[in-house]
XYZ file of N, CA and C in Angstrom:
702
model
N 125.058 101.771 58.715
C 124.942 100.888 59.996
C 123.477 101.198 60.603
N 123.222 102.691 60.699
C 121.780 103.176 60.971
C 120.583 102.734 59.885
N 120.991 102.906 58.870
C 119.505 102.712 57.540
C 119.401 101.299 58.049
N 120.539 100.425 58.064
C 120.487 99.462 57.798
C 119.647 98.303 59.217
N 119.565 99.442 60.221
C 119.179 98.558 61.280
C 117.707 98.808 61.465
N 117.665 99.854 60.332
C 115.772 100.937 60.257
C 115.218 100.146 59.633
N 116.029 99.332 58.232
C 115.097 98.796 57.169
C 115.234 97.200 57.837
N 116.144 96.518 58.252
C 115.960 95.533 58.556
C 114.749 95.484 59.818
N 114.572 96.310 60.572
C 113.654 96.573 61.623
C 112.129 96.609 61.270
N 112.030 97.500 60.206
C 110.530 97.300 59.833
C 110.277 96.433 58.726
N 111.500 95.664 58.333
C 111.016 94.658 56.820
C 110.472 93.354 57.527
N 111.425 92.355 58.987
C 111.014 91.870 59.354
C 109.861 91.309 59.932
N 109.116 92.623 61.091
C 107.944 92.687 61.046
C 106.951 92.704 60.149
N 107.769 93.467 59.237
C 106.566 93.686 58.168
C 106.020 92.412 57.759
N 106.875 91.650 56.954
C 106.875 90.617 56.604
C 106.050 89.485 56.799
N 106.105 89.578 58.301
C 106.011 88.746 59.346
C 104.616 88.679 59.060
N 103.752 90.324 59.181
C 102.819 90.358 59.710
C 101.644 90.479 58.164
N 102.370 90.750 57.165
C 101.759 90.380 55.684
C 101.623 88.577 55.614
N 102.281 88.548 56.046
C 102.026 86.811 55.906
C 101.052 86.198 56.756
N 101.250 86.698 57.828
C 99.903 86.593 58.650
C 98.849 86.896 57.901
N 98.024 88.273 57.622
C 97.207 88.312 56.674
C 97.074 87.844 55.834
N 97.769 87.962 54.703
C 97.432 86.813 53.559
C 97.402 85.339 53.885
N 97.991 84.922 55.085
C 97.145 83.266 55.237
C 95.552 83.204 55.651
N 95.170 84.841 56.407
C 93.876 84.834 56.841
C 93.169 84.440 55.368
N 93.484 85.348 54.553
C 92.484 85.265 53.264
C 92.981 83.522 52.453
N 94.325 83.526 52.563
C 94.231 82.263 51.802
C 93.990 80.742 52.300
N 94.187 81.156 53.974
C 93.599 79.783 54.280
C 92.682 80.615 56.136
N 91.119 80.299 55.254
C 90.454 81.010 55.984
C 90.222 80.005 57.312
N 90.308 78.881 57.150
C 89.882 78.177 58.342
C 91.272 77.535 59.246
N 92.355 78.028 59.059
C 93.338 78.227 60.187
C 92.933 78.997 61.609
N 93.152 78.460 62.168
C 93.566 79.461 63.459
C 94.392 80.434 63.486
N 94.337 81.676 64.630
C 95.709 82.206 64.589
C 97.035 81.698 65.119
N 97.126 80.605 65.692
C 98.274 80.089 66.000
C 98.545 79.172 64.874
N 98.624 78.820 63.893
C 98.688 78.113 63.184
C 99.177 79.129 61.754
N 98.208 80.272 61.682
C 99.048 81.454 60.791
C 100.666 81.569 61.640
N 100.335 81.881 62.417
C 101.723 82.621 63.366
C 102.655 82.123 63.068
N 102.623 80.108 63.508
C 103.874 79.443 62.854
C 104.213 79.403 61.727
N 103.247 79.275 60.578
C 103.870 79.609 59.352
C 104.213 80.710 58.750
N 104.048 82.083 59.325
C 104.508 83.036 58.984
C 106.104 83.267 59.256
N 105.921 82.621 60.946
C 107.358 82.783 61.497
C 108.076 82.047 60.237
N 107.836 80.975 60.384
C 108.894 79.841 59.109
C 109.339 80.461 58.514
N 108.389 81.264 57.517
C 108.326 81.713 56.248
C 109.624 83.073 56.115
N 109.617 83.331 57.098
C 110.514 84.674 57.469
C 111.959 84.173 57.959
N 112.040 83.467 58.578
C 113.291 82.162 59.053
C 113.953 82.062 57.669
N 113.090 81.427 56.735
C 112.944 81.067 55.584
C 113.967 82.086 54.824
N 113.256 83.350 54.446
C 113.899 84.247 53.883
C 115.362 84.728 54.802
N 115.095 85.163 56.073
C 116.646 85.381 56.585
C 117.332 84.518 56.650
N 117.386 83.444 56.135
C 118.549 82.488 56.178
C 118.501 82.558 54.276
N 117.952 82.306 53.701
C 118.510 82.235 52.084
C 119.093 84.171 52.292
N 118.843 85.125 53.051
C 119.775 86.471 52.784
C 121.525 86.278 53.417
N 120.979 85.804 54.504
C 122.701 85.058 55.339
C 123.240 84.149 54.241
N 122.767 82.778 53.755
C 123.938 82.049 53.379
C 124.078 82.766 51.978
N 123.611 83.531 51.369
C 123.676 84.385 49.833
C 124.822 85.722 50.262
N 124.715 86.367 51.518
C 125.898 87.312 51.723
C 126.938 86.151 52.138
N 126.736 85.544 53.423
C 128.071 84.962 53.356
C 128.532 84.172 52.551
N 127.927 83.479 51.045
C 129.168 82.691 49.886
C 129.356 83.844 49.308
N 128.965 84.957 48.932
C 129.398 86.284 48.355
C 130.535 86.870 49.191
N 131.039 86.951 50.445
C 131.963 87.023 51.431
C 132.963 86.137 51.147
N 132.645 84.922 51.223
C 133.962 83.967 51.598
C 134.296 83.797 49.910
N 133.678 83.911 48.798
C 134.020 83.550 47.381
C 135.034 85.247 46.944
N 134.517 86.319 47.387
C 135.254 87.561 47.426
C 136.872 87.751 48.408
N 137.043 87.163 49.131
C 137.856 87.514 50.061
C 139.091 85.929 50.205
N 140.095 86.396 48.994
C 141.120 85.575 48.748
C 142.090 85.770 49.707
N 142.627 86.342 50.682
C 143.419 86.656 51.701
C 142.328 86.255 52.983
N 142.349 85.368 53.719
C 141.607 85.090 54.529
C 141.607 85.819 55.389
N 142.315 85.973 55.746
C 142.884 87.294 57.454
C 142.323 88.716 56.895
N 143.098 88.808 56.006
C 143.475 90.597 55.578
C 142.183 91.212 54.525
N 141.942 90.265 53.922
C 140.615 90.502 52.534
C 139.374 91.284 53.745
N 138.772 92.508 53.091
C 137.569 92.674 53.328
C 136.556 92.542 52.183
N 135.214 92.599 52.959
C 133.711 92.767 52.270
C 132.898 93.262 52.988
N 131.893 94.404 52.690
C 131.095 95.452 53.317
C 129.993 94.845 53.669
N 129.372 93.117 53.284
C 128.221 92.663 53.482
C 129.155 91.920 54.981
N 130.436 91.786 55.471
C 131.002 90.549 56.503
C 130.578 92.030 57.518
N 130.073 92.997 57.511
C 130.191 94.011 58.395
C 128.838 94.042 58.658
N 127.977 94.938 57.402
C 126.817 95.022 57.602
C 125.518 94.445 57.801
N 125.526 92.840 57.424
C 124.510 92.027 57.347
C 124.317 91.350 58.454
N 125.962 92.157 59.528
C 125.514 91.578 61.022
C 124.232 92.663 61.873
N 124.212 93.803 60.936
C 123.085 94.888 61.048
C 121.865 94.343 60.761
N 122.064 93.664 59.896
C 120.602 92.509 59.650
C 120.217 91.548 60.690
N 121.539 90.901 61.471
C 120.986 90.050 61.973
C 120.537 90.519 63.751
N 120.844 91.949 63.664
C 120.580 91.998 65.517
C 118.792 92.587 65.247
N 118.223 92.891 64.409
C 117.076 93.556 64.439
C 116.087 91.673 64.243
N 116.853 91.255 63.425
C 116.324 90.224 63.004
C 116.266 88.714 64.372
N 117.046 88.809 65.137
C 117.087 88.027 66.112
C 116.054 88.771 67.613
N 115.954 90.020 67.725
C 115.387 90.443 68.516
C 113.536 90.330 68.234
N 113.050 90.320 66.767
C 111.867 90.177 66.338
C 111.378 88.490 66.424
N 112.657 87.278 66.501
C 112.363 86.264 66.182
C 112.275 86.019 67.667
N 112.898 86.109 68.422
C 112.331 86.247 69.940
C 111.244 86.499 70.801
N 110.467 87.252 69.267
C 109.256 87.920 70.172
C 108.634 87.132 69.219
N 108.474 86.425 68.462
C 107.623 85.415 67.317
C 107.645 84.692 68.200
N 108.919 83.990 68.871
C 108.768 82.111 69.300
C 107.685 82.778 70.975
N 107.984 83.970 71.543
C 107.361 84.063 72.575
C 105.283 83.806 72.328
N 104.824 84.598 70.999
C 103.957 84.594 70.259
C 103.467 83.242 70.006
N 104.163 82.139 69.582
C 103.968 80.946 69.242
C 103.443 80.033 70.543
N 104.847 80.397 71.578
C 104.761 79.527 73.191
C 103.058 80.210 73.433
N 103.101 81.333 73.435
C 101.521 81.438 74.301
C 100.537 81.090 73.645
N 100.425 81.159 71.826
C 99.351 80.437 71.377
C 98.935 79.003 71.708
N 100.124 78.474 71.422
C 100.151 76.887 71.987
C 99.588 76.627 73.312
N 99.979 77.134 74.013
C 99.751 76.932 75.738
C 98.475 77.521 75.875
N 97.538 78.215 75.380
C 96.357 79.054 75.298
C 95.867 77.817 74.743
N 96.112 76.598 73.868
C 95.607 75.709 72.774
C 95.329 74.584 74.208
N 96.183 74.750 74.499
C 96.537 73.364 75.891
C 95.584 73.799 76.492
N 94.994 75.214 77.122
C 93.616 75.100 77.858
C 94.911 76.139 78.931
N 95.840 76.490 78.757
C 96.825 77.071 79.885
C 96.213 78.837 80.106
N 95.256 79.110 80.819
C 95.071 80.353 80.627
C 96.344 81.324 81.449
N 96.995 81.615 80.409
C 97.864 83.059 81.195
C 97.788 83.831 80.165
N 97.663 85.477 80.335
C 97.070 86.863 79.937
C 98.598 87.448 79.229
N 97.961 87.250 78.044
C 99.456 87.794 77.465
C 100.127 88.871 77.150
N 101.717 88.486 77.625
C 102.136 89.160 77.529
C 102.603 90.075 79.302
N 102.040 88.913 79.972
C 101.956 88.923 81.429
C 103.490 88.330 81.981
N 103.887 88.800 83.109
C 105.191 88.288 83.456
C 104.706 86.966 83.901
N 104.071 86.081 84.086
C 103.726 84.701 84.127
C 103.841 83.997 82.967
N 103.759 84.416 81.571
C 103.404 83.878 80.741
C 104.953 84.140 79.977
N 105.480 85.147 80.238
C 107.153 85.314 79.647
C 107.960 84.543 80.694
N 107.565 84.294 82.113
C 108.540 82.685 83.040
C 108.733 81.795 82.151
N 107.254 81.286 81.850
C 107.028 80.064 80.831
C 107.635 80.015 79.487
N 107.538 80.902 79.159
C 108.586 81.328 78.004
C 109.624 80.719 77.918
N 110.359 81.821 78.889
C 111.562 81.567 78.908
C 112.181 80.585 79.592
N 111.475 79.630 80.550
C 112.181 78.054 80.691
C 111.926 77.085 80.102
N 110.723 77.342 79.145
C 110.985 76.279 77.940
C 111.275 76.123 76.718
N 111.967 77.726 76.787
C 112.678 77.709 75.073
C 113.927 78.589 75.533
N 114.508 78.400 76.758
C 115.827 78.721 77.439
C 117.021 78.331 76.669
N 116.812 77.359 75.438
C 118.039 76.950 74.663
C 117.916 78.126 73.420
N 117.189 78.663 72.936
C 117.146 79.191 71.835
C 117.202 80.858 72.455
N 116.650 81.218 73.025
C 116.608 82.342 73.831
C 117.761 83.056 74.392
N 119.045 82.083 74.698
C 120.355 81.627 75.113
C 120.936 82.370 73.650
N 120.789 81.066 72.461
C 121.879 81.346 71.146
C 121.210 82.395 70.772
N 119.658 83.371 71.102
C 119.974 84.597 70.525
C 120.773 85.380 70.927
N 120.558 85.653 72.221
C 121.046 86.141 72.905
C 122.728 86.533 73.322
N 122.954 85.526 72.986
C 124.530 85.314 72.997
C 125.179 85.985 71.602
N 124.183 85.860 70.231
C 124.727 86.314 69.795
C 124.392 87.827 69.148
N 123.278 88.583 69.843
C 123.152 89.822 70.392
C 124.146 90.800 71.285
N 124.799 89.905 72.554
C 125.418 90.297 73.467
C 127.124 90.057 73.264
N 127.223 88.676 72.852
C 128.558 88.615 72.584
C 128.978 88.733 71.128
N 128.618 87.795 70.010
C 128.851 87.953 68.768
C 128.744 89.069 68.276
N 128.223 90.040 68.011
C 127.985 91.029 67.405
C 128.641 92.513 68.007
N 129.317 92.482 68.915
C 130.382 93.245 69.838
C 132.126 92.644 69.260
N 131.879 91.169 69.029
C 133.392 90.611 68.993
C 133.432 91.052 66.879
N 132.087 90.736 66.247
C 132.314 90.840 64.800
C 132.316 92.363 64.425
N 131.669 93.642 65.196
C 131.581 94.718 64.791
C 132.764 95.612 65.551
N 133.630 95.191 66.202
C 134.137 95.785 67.427
C 135.838 95.227 67.201
N 135.697 94.182 68.120
C 136.710 93.397 68.746
C 137.822 93.188 67.574
N 137.313 92.700 66.684
C 138.610 91.818 65.652
C 138.926 92.566 64.225
N 138.515 93.900 64.981
C 139.313 94.931 64.116
C 138.803 94.888 62.786
N 139.900 94.801 61.765
C 139.393 94.971 60.241
C 139.739 93.208 59.770
N 139.973 92.210 60.451
C 140.805 91.013 60.444
C 139.245 90.469 60.338
N 139.431 89.395 59.287
C 138.765 88.045 59.200
C 137.365 87.884 58.895
N 136.831 89.234 57.457
C 135.714 89.184 57.307
C 135.213 87.462 56.383
N 136.341 86.992 55.979
C 135.964 85.479 55.346
C 135.737 84.911 55.922
N 135.916 84.632 57.549
C 135.446 83.579 58.828
C 133.923 84.066 58.996
N 133.873 85.486 58.837
C 132.776 85.971 59.232
C 131.505 85.317 58.202
N 131.978 85.718 57.082
C 131.233 84.809 55.894
C 131.001 83.180 55.917
N 131.886 82.976 56.344
C 131.829 81.556 56.934
C 130.822 81.052 58.032
N 130.604 81.670 59.012
C 129.335 82.050 60.130
C 128.337 81.777 59.655
N 127.798 82.908 58.498
C 126.984 83.236 57.693
C 126.135 81.812 56.883
N 127.217 81.335 56.243
C 126.648 80.478 55.267
C 126.334 79.011 56.338
N 126.448 78.934 57.570
C 125.707 78.127 58.656
C 124.388 77.866 58.272
N 124.065 79.083 58.043
C 122.267 78.862 57.675
C 121.691 78.024 56.389
N 122.341 77.726 55.603
C 122.281 77.038 54.569
C 121.257 75.861 54.979
N 121.152 75.358 56.064
C 119.788 74.345 56.311
C 118.903 74.837 56.674
N 118.754 75.791 57.284
C 117.403 76.700 57.894
C 116.453 76.326 57.095
N 116.627 76.981 55.784
C 115.619 77.025 54.801
C 114.376 75.252 54.619
N 115.531 74.551 54.473
C 114.866 73.139 54.882
C 114.626 72.225 55.503
N 114.960 73.132 56.769
C 113.890 72.899 57.525
C 112.557 73.075 58.235
N 112.914 74.612 58.196
C 111.573 75.313 57.662
C 110.294 74.732 56.834
N 110.872 74.111 56.222
C 110.292 73.094 55.017
C 109.321 72.315 55.765
N 110.228 71.366 56.083
C 110.411 70.050 56.724
C 109.173 70.364 57.804
N 109.075 71.822 58.388
C 108.096 71.871 59.698
C 106.384 72.622 59.468
N 106.751 73.351 57.916
C 106.112 73.703 56.978
C 104.681 72.336 56.497
N 105.737 71.237 55.662
C 104.843 70.197 55.479
C 104.198 69.577 56.451
N 104.909 69.372 57.617
C 104.177 68.503 58.701
C 102.721 69.600 59.046
N 103.057 70.417 58.915
C 101.681 71.376 59.635
C 100.778 71.628 58.481
N 101.380 71.256 57.690
C 100.396 70.868 56.095
C 99.889 69.248 55.728
N 100.148 68.584 56.806
C 99.950 67.339 57.021
C 100.686 66.333 55.504
N 101.747 66.591 55.007
C 102.454 65.977 54.024
C 103.556 65.652 54.440
N 103.564 65.039 55.760
C 104.595 64.580 56.045
C 105.110 63.303 55.196
N 103.959 62.512 54.451
C 104.158 61.176 53.740
C 104.334 61.384 52.567
N 104.951 62.862 52.082
C 104.919 62.708 50.207
C 106.434 62.924 50.126
N 106.187 62.502 48.627
C 107.906 62.633 48.072
C 108.383 63.879 48.499
N 107.999 64.711 48.417
C 108.530 66.265 48.703
C 109.022 66.066 50.139
N 108.358 65.336 51.211
C 109.359 65.549 52.655
C 110.401 64.872 52.837
N 109.986 63.661 51.875
C 111.667 62.669 52.530
C 112.704 63.250 51.617
N 112.598 63.937 50.345
C 113.339 64.720 49.639
C 114.064 65.440 50.784
N 113.133 66.551 51.134
C 113.358 67.361 51.829
C 114.361 67.200 53.448
N 113.892 65.864 53.658
C 114.682 65.217 54.568
C 115.842 65.131 54.206
N 116.263 64.398 53.148
C 117.702 64.177 52.712
C 118.641 65.263 52.639
N 117.907 66.558 52.188
C 118.580 67.882 51.756
C 118.908 68.489 53.435
N 118.191 68.332 54.058
C 118.409 68.816 55.331
C 119.696 68.135 56.072
N 120.152 66.714 55.486
C 121.114 65.712 56.198
C 122.350 66.731 55.510
N 122.063 66.698 54.229
C 123.258 67.140 53.507
C 123.863 68.513 53.859
N 122.935 69.343 53.910
C 123.222 71.229 53.922
C 123.688 70.935 55.676
N 122.939 70.415 56.104
C 123.034 70.166 57.491
C 124.815 69.956 58.004
N 125.053 68.873 57.471
C 126.142 68.155 57.479
C 126.982 69.492 56.578
N 127.373 70.028 55.642
C 127.705 70.466 55.242
C 128.205 71.595 55.450
N 127.384 72.533 56.007
C 127.684 73.643 56.594
C 127.613 74.208 58.062
N 127.349 72.927 58.879
C 126.867 72.668 60.251
C 128.625 72.419 61.051
N 128.654 70.919 60.209
C 129.725 70.122 60.382
C 131.218 70.195 59.700
N 131.346 69.885 58.270
C 131.976 70.242 57.710
C 132.532 71.615 57.103
N 131.963 72.610 57.866
C 132.374 73.853 57.600
C 133.466 74.526 58.300
N 133.497 73.880 59.690
C 134.646 74.187 60.566
C 136.113 73.430 60.355
N 136.625 72.357 59.744
C 137.454 71.918 58.631
C 137.950 72.697 57.619
N 136.392 73.112 56.710
C 136.898 74.048 56.021
C 138.016 75.358 56.036
N 136.987 76.093 57.600
C 137.888 76.817 58.244
C 139.194 76.827 58.399
N 139.069 75.702 58.896
C 141.199 75.058 59.721
C 141.783 75.152 58.329
N 141.064 74.334 57.075
C 142.060 74.358 56.096
C 142.703 75.322 55.626
N 141.456 76.654 55.465
C 141.453 77.875 54.735
C 142.774 78.451 55.930
N 142.654 78.533 56.768
C 143.564 79.553 57.373
C 145.169 78.601 57.878
N 144.669 77.483 58.072
C 146.088 76.606 57.241
C 147.197 76.889 56.508
N 146.731 77.272 55.202
C 147.194 78.123 54.510
C 148.559 78.953 54.968
N 147.858 79.767 56.028
C 148.481 80.946 56.564
C 149.746 80.440 57.217
N 149.252 79.120 58.255
C 149.861 78.596 59.485
C 151.160 78.035 58.688
N 151.018 77.805 57.313
C 152.611 76.857 56.439
C 153.472 78.293 56.273
N 152.669 79.149 55.579
C 153.371 80.237 54.927
C 154.181 80.864 56.067
N 153.490 81.055 57.547
C 154.264 81.825 59.057
C 155.581 81.016 58.949
N 155.210 78.851 58.975
C 156.464 78.358 59.313
C 157.698 78.281 58.235
N 157.408 78.971 57.147
C 158.244 78.969 56.171
C 159.034 80.556 56.492
N 159.045 81.188 56.817
C 158.944 82.332 57.400
C 159.695 82.511 58.359
N 159.302 81.584 59.804
C 159.926 81.464 60.602
C 160.946 80.351 60.053
N 161.393 79.378 59.403
C 162.030 78.958 59.445
C 163.011 79.476 58.390
N 162.904 80.599 57.479
C 164.043 81.198 56.829
C 164.988 82.667 58.384
N 163.874 82.884 58.923
C 164.322 83.400 60.292
C 165.333 83.256 60.798
N 164.890 81.835 61.204
C 166.041 81.312 62.020
C 167.026 80.601 61.368
N 167.238 80.308 60.240
C 168.484 80.223 58.942
C 168.978 81.518 59.126
N 168.636 82.626 58.873
C 169.205 83.914 58.444
C 169.840 84.236 60.283
N 168.942 84.509 60.952
C 169.742 85.228 62.538
C 170.236 84.200 63.572
N 170.415 82.467 62.903
C 170.676 81.526 63.547
C 172.460 81.106 63.129
N 172.590 81.925 61.800
C 173.984 81.702 61.612
C 174.991 82.092 61.889
N 176.121 81.752 61.691
C 177.103 82.443 62.405
C 177.640 83.697 61.495
N 178.102 85.148 61.873
C 179.028 85.538 61.226
C 179.913 85.733 60.251
N 180.525 84.414 60.227
C 182.012 84.086 59.431
C 180.974 83.531 58.182
N 179.611 83.019 58.708
C 178.672 82.231 57.296
C 178.173 83.249 56.676
N 177.914 84.434 57.284
C 176.903 85.550 56.427
C 177.632 86.309 55.992
N 179.524 86.277 56.064
C 180.247 87.027 54.881
C 180.597 85.800 53.862
N 180.681 84.869 54.170
C 180.857 83.959 52.940
C 179.921 83.924 52.044
């Protein structure tokens, strides 16, 4: 746990800083805001790919959707905690640079700029805080040793994120009229439908097998305990 937290806490900010510096060399004409936006999207793509691969690994490894265990279902949550914390700060940086570009003079890291960020990005901040404050304790403690399969399913919900990020990157590069952007748009629709819409019926169907076996057990128990002593002796 602690080693994973430490590595992830260094990895995501380090990758972000590397991307910002690399873009200063690769695109010297870009503003700091543009480099921060693109770097944040690249790091988001890396994290989403890691989450999807981890989720698929867990899902494909768990035959018993309730009791089977896989270490990634627990360990990758400790990767998400530093990432979500890092991402909130990067969202703040993006907000501050956009506001500055619009001529809004707010001192960086001031209470006014933080309040403005929280008001404008309250939905995404709430989403991140919900994962940190609610889902992390649930997945790591309250569920016990059950349901790794379903945790893996939730990880795969990140499948569409790389394509969403690519779409924003292409728009940032003024490539929204290219064939690549159109193909990417189709991939966004397909992956979002698969991992955000069909995912939950799939989880229900996987758990439905357990309900089926439970129904058969109940019927057998009803026949066993509901029959008369004469029937049992015969």
